[in-house]
Amino acid sequence: QVQLVESGGGLVQPGGSLRLSCAASQNIFSVNSMGWYRQAPGKQRELVVTINNSDITNYADSVKGRFTISRDNTKNTVHLHMNNLKPEDTAVYYCNALGILYYNGDGPKHLDAYWGQGTQVTVSS
């Protein structure tokens, strides 16, 4: 069907930086909004940041000034640049896409939402 492939997670020391990437499969030809959510152990999944087709962003207060999202609409790819990472940023980070138009061989299809498989980010000394 469709895929969102995440990459870039890992282990980093407090104060360090990481860049996450999320690439939509090539059969997706448009997405209204993409973004990142995260889930720490024992906690609910929470918003990190979203970006829509007009490049309007919505950041969680906890990451404002430290994280930056960028989007390549031609490739339906988003990147999350994370700076000054803190231990409380440790979580599995999930890519999310809303309003997906894709092609599966039978013609264009619509999907309201789709999630990536997640990538682990660990901030620890």
Backbone as CSV, one residue per row, in Angstrom:
resi,resn,N_x,N_y,N_z,CA_x,CA_y,CA_z,C_x,C_y,C_z
1,GLN,0.854,-1.185,0.000,0.000,0.000,0.000,0.893,1.240,0.000
2,VAL,1.048,1.897,1.153,1.944,3.038,1.259,2.934,2.777,2.379
3,GLN,4.006,3.539,2.360,5.017,3.416,3.407,5.540,4.781,3.790
4,LEU,5.871,4.928,5.063,6.640,6.062,5.559,7.883,5.456,6.204
5,VAL,9.025,5.771,5.651,10.269,5.169,6.121,11.063,6.209,6.888
6,GLU,11.276,5.921,8.181,12.000,6.844,9.056,13.451,6.406,9.190
7,SER,14.307,7.379,9.413,15.719,7.093,9.644,16.324,8.202,10.480
8,GLY,17.492,7.908,11.074,18.249,8.951,11.754,18.232,8.899,13.263
9,GLY,17.499,7.974,13.850,17.496,7.895,15.308,18.813,7.356,15.833
10,GLY,18.950,7.362,17.158,20.161,6.834,17.761,20.370,7.352,19.160
11,LEU,21.591,7.154,19.643,21.984,7.578,20.984,22.813,8.847,20.884
12,VAL,22.489,9.823,21.688,23.226,11.088,21.673,23.325,11.608,23.105
13,GLN,24.379,12.331,23.380,24.561,12.911,24.708,23.701,14.160,24.871
14,PRO,23.356,14.506,26.092,22.617,15.754,26.319,23.350,16.939,25.711
15,GLY,22.569,17.812,25.064,23.162,18.950,24.370,23.527,18.667,22.932
16,GLY,23.454,17.412,22.545,23.812,17.029,21.184,22.686,17.233,20.195
17,SER,22.935,16.810,18.950,21.982,17.012,17.862,21.772,15.712,17.097
18,LEU,20.600,15.596,16.513,20.275,14.499,15.620,19.350,15.038,14.533
19,ARG,19.369,14.347,13.380,18.406,14.669,12.341,17.640,13.409,11.965
20,LEU,16.315,13.513,12.067,15.446,12.424,11.634,14.888,12.741,10.250
21,SER,14.704,11.701,9.457,14.107,11.858,8.136,12.952,10.887,7.974
22,CYS,11.968,11.304,7.192,10.823,10.454,6.896,10.520,10.600,5.415
23,ALA,10.598,9.497,4.699,10.363,9.510,3.255,9.119,8.694,2.932
24,ALA,8.218,9.310,2.178,7.011,8.609,1.752,7.324,7.742,0.538
25,SER,6.618,6.632,0.423,6.851,5.735,-0.704,6.499,6.425,-2.017
26,GLN,7.094,5.937,-3.107,6.994,6.641,-4.379,5.609,6.587,-4.993
27,ASN,4.742,5.717,-4.484,3.384,5.669,-5.022,2.473,6.722,-4.373
28,ILE,3.041,7.513,-3.457,2.298,8.621,-2.856,2.593,9.873,-3.679
29,PHE,1.555,10.503,-4.228,1.852,11.695,-5.018,1.419,12.996,-4.360
30,SER,0.739,12.952,-3.249,0.534,14.184,-2.490,0.137,13.853,-1.057
31,VAL,0.529,14.749,-0.175,0.209,14.629,1.250,-0.130,16.016,1.754
32,ASN,-1.225,16.149,2.492,-1.616,17.465,2.992,-0.714,17.938,4.120
33,SER,-0.387,17.049,5.031,0.371,17.424,6.207,1.238,16.255,6.636
34,MET,2.434,16.588,7.076,3.318,15.571,7.648,3.855,16.088,8.967
35,GLY,4.324,15.178,9.779,4.843,15.623,11.057,5.444,14.499,11.866
36,TRP,5.805,14.849,13.076,6.453,13.909,14.004,5.721,13.907,15.337
37,TYR,5.559,12.722,15.868,5.037,12.506,17.203,6.048,11.640,17.936
38,ARG,5.947,11.593,19.249,6.857,10.747,20.014,6.129,10.105,21.181
39,GLN,6.669,8.970,21.593,6.090,8.246,22.726,7.206,7.734,23.605
40,ALA,7.238,8.231,24.833,8.206,7.773,25.819,7.602,6.598,26.583
41,PRO,8.449,5.774,27.192,7.939,4.609,27.943,6.948,5.033,29.010
42,GLY,5.800,4.374,29.027,4.795,4.653,30.038,3.979,5.902,29.802
43,LYS,4.196,6.565,28.655,3.472,7.806,28.367,2.693,7.671,27.072
44,GLN,1.742,8.590,26.886,0.976,8.610,25.656,1.784,9.245,24.533
45,ARG,1.406,8.891,23.306,2.041,9.515,22.158,1.655,10.992,22.131
46,GLU,2.652,11.847,21.849,2.404,13.286,21.867,2.949,13.944,20.607
47,LEU,2.356,15.074,20.292,2.802,15.867,19.148,4.187,16.430,19.389
48,VAL,5.024,16.369,18.358,6.294,17.093,18.360,6.148,18.309,17.445
49,VAL,5.831,18.052,16.187,5.665,19.144,15.230,4.961,18.623,13.983
50,THR,4.161,19.487,13.352,3.574,19.180,12.051,3.841,20.327,11.092
51,ILE,3.776,20.002,9.806,3.935,21.021,8.762,2.960,20.688,7.647
52,ASN,2.235,21.710,7.150,1.258,21.433,6.099,1.757,21.924,4.746
53,ASN,0.895,21.840,3.754,1.289,22.188,2.386,1.623,23.661,2.212
54,SER,1.146,24.477,3.137,1.466,25.906,3.094,2.666,26.238,3.967
55,ASP,3.363,25.190,4.425,4.537,25.343,5.296,4.186,25.976,6.633
56,ILE,2.952,25.843,7.040,2.571,26.289,8.373,2.922,25.182,9.355
57,THR,3.641,25.558,10.394,4.123,24.572,11.352,3.409,24.722,12.699
58,ASN,3.402,23.632,13.436,2.828,23.626,14.777,3.765,22.823,15.674
59,TYR,4.472,23.511,16.535,5.451,22.879,17.412,4.890,22.708,18.818
60,ALA,5.265,21.608,19.455,4.998,21.474,20.874,5.853,22.487,21.630
61,ASP,5.313,23.033,22.709,6.066,24.036,23.475,7.404,23.497,23.950
62,SER,7.448,22.213,24.263,8.660,21.621,24.831,9.832,21.571,23.852
63,VAL,9.555,21.731,22.553,10.642,21.632,21.566,10.876,22.943,20.817
64,LYS,10.056,23.946,21.067,10.221,25.221,20.374,11.602,25.800,20.634
65,GLY,12.237,26.270,19.572,13.560,26.845,19.689,14.682,25.821,19.633
66,ARG,14.342,24.545,19.726,15.371,23.498,19.671,15.213,22.594,18.451
67,PHE,13.980,22.337,18.053,13.696,21.455,16.923,13.204,22.288,15.745
68,THR,13.564,21.842,14.539,13.106,22.489,13.314,12.694,21.430,12.311
69,ILE,11.528,21.610,11.723,11.057,20.685,10.703,11.226,21.338,9.339
70,SER,11.613,20.531,8.365,11.681,21.001,6.987,11.027,19.964,6.102
71,ARG,10.519,20.414,4.954,9.751,19.526,4.094,10.145,19.724,2.641
72,ASP,10.283,18.619,1.939,10.498,18.643,0.495,9.224,18.105,-0.141
73,ASN,8.377,19.010,-0.615,7.077,18.592,-1.141,7.193,17.752,-2.407
74,THR,8.258,17.971,-3.168,8.408,17.205,-4.410,8.685,15.742,-4.120
75,LYS,9.269,15.475,-2.950,9.612,14.101,-2.606,8.770,13.571,-1.453
76,ASN,7.835,14.407,-0.952,7.044,14.017,0.216,7.944,13.493,1.326
77,THR,8.937,14.294,1.632,9.914,13.948,2.668,9.970,15.061,3.693
78,VAL,10.087,14.685,4.962,10.287,15.670,6.013,11.519,15.299,6.822
79,HIS,12.161,16.350,7.326,13.318,16.163,8.188,13.052,16.877,9.505
80,LEU,13.529,16.295,10.581,13.414,16.922,11.890,14.819,17.138,12.427
81,HIS,15.195,18.407,12.523,16.508,18.761,13.046,16.346,19.026,14.536
82,MET,17.015,18.236,15.339,16.877,18.335,16.793,18.196,18.790,17.397
83,ASN,18.171,19.932,18.050,19.362,20.490,18.689,19.153,20.588,20.189
84,ASN,20.263,20.699,20.910,20.218,20.840,22.363,19.297,19.786,22.979
85,LEU,19.530,18.552,22.618,18.669,17.467,23.085,18.803,17.264,24.584
86,LYS,17.688,16.887,25.193,17.623,16.681,26.630,17.208,15.234,26.910
87,PRO,17.520,14.720,28.087,17.093,13.349,28.415,15.586,13.145,28.263
88,GLU,14.813,14.186,28.519,13.358,14.053,28.407,12.882,13.983,26.957
89,ASP,13.779,14.160,26.004,13.439,13.960,24.593,13.520,12.488,24.194
90,THR,14.013,11.662,25.096,14.120,10.239,24.816,12.738,9.637,24.570
91,ALA,12.582,9.000,23.407,11.286,8.444,23.023,11.439,7.733,21.683
92,VAL,10.388,7.023,21.305,10.277,6.547,19.932,9.571,7.642,19.148
93,TYR,10.176,8.059,18.062,9.640,9.136,17.237,8.958,8.521,16.015
94,TYR,7.716,8.945,15.793,6.903,8.410,14.709,6.603,9.504,13.684
95,CYS,6.775,9.161,12.429,6.367,10.040,11.350,4.889,9.831,11.062
96,ASN,4.201,10.918,10.749,2.770,10.863,10.480,2.462,11.637,9.211
97,ALA,1.540,11.133,8.428,1.079,11.832,7.227,-0.438,11.849,7.217
98,LEU,-1.008,12.984,6.834,-2.458,13.154,6.749,-2.868,13.551,5.339
99,GLY,-4.040,13.093,4.921,-4.553,13.475,3.617,-3.688,12.985,2.481
100,ILE,-3.562,11.673,2.379,-2.638,11.060,1.423,-3.385,10.662,0.153
101,LEU,-2.824,11.065,-0.978,-3.288,10.562,-2.275,-2.201,9.647,-2.820
102,TYR,-2.571,8.409,-3.162,-1.573,7.471,-3.646,-2.151,6.638,-4.759
103,TYR,-1.258,5.915,-5.415,-1.675,5.080,-6.538,-1.269,3.646,-6.232
104,ASN,-2.179,2.705,-6.389,-1.848,1.314,-6.082,-2.071,0.388,-7.257
105,GLY,-2.188,0.923,-8.443,-2.388,0.093,-9.624,-3.818,0.079,-10.101
106,ASP,-4.754,0.376,-9.201,-6.174,0.413,-9.570,-6.670,1.832,-9.777
107,GLY,-5.731,2.780,-9.655,-6.119,4.170,-9.779,-5.828,4.915,-8.492
108,PRO,-6.108,6.210,-8.454,-5.800,7.004,-7.264,-6.676,6.604,-6.082
109,LYS,-6.044,6.590,-4.915,-6.729,6.261,-3.670,-6.445,7.339,-2.651
110,HIS,-7.328,7.429,-1.647,-7.138,8.396,-0.576,-7.038,7.674,0.762
111,LEU,-6.131,8.174,1.588,-5.949,7.629,2.934,-5.956,8.799,3.903
112,ASP,-6.757,8.721,4.945,-6.834,9.849,5.873,-5.534,10.065,6.633
113,ALA,-4.932,8.987,7.099,-3.732,9.112,7.924,-2.911,7.838,7.841
114,TYR,-1.619,8.006,8.076,-0.717,6.848,8.084,0.458,7.151,8.986
115,TRP,0.965,6.088,9.647,2.093,6.225,10.576,3.294,5.428,10.090
116,GLY,4.476,5.952,10.361,5.685,5.189,10.161,5.885,4.189,11.295
117,GLN,6.952,3.401,11.193,7.177,2.334,12.168,7.841,2.850,13.438
118,GLY,8.393,4.043,13.393,9.036,4.630,14.566,10.537,4.434,14.566
119,THR,11.238,5.394,15.149,12.687,5.307,15.304,13.058,5.778,16.714
120,GLN,13.946,5.043,17.349,14.294,5.334,18.744,15.304,6.479,18.827
121,VAL,15.021,7.427,19.704,15.968,8.487,20.050,16.234,8.389,21.540
122,THR,17.496,8.232,21.892,17.890,8.131,23.300,18.902,9.215,23.609
123,VAL,18.591,10.027,24.608,19.490,11.105,25.014,20.006,10.766,26.401
124,SER,21.273,10.438,26.463,21.846,9.975,27.729,23.344,10.164,27.708
125,SER,23.893,10.441,28.891,25.347,10.549,29.014,25.941,9.204,29.415
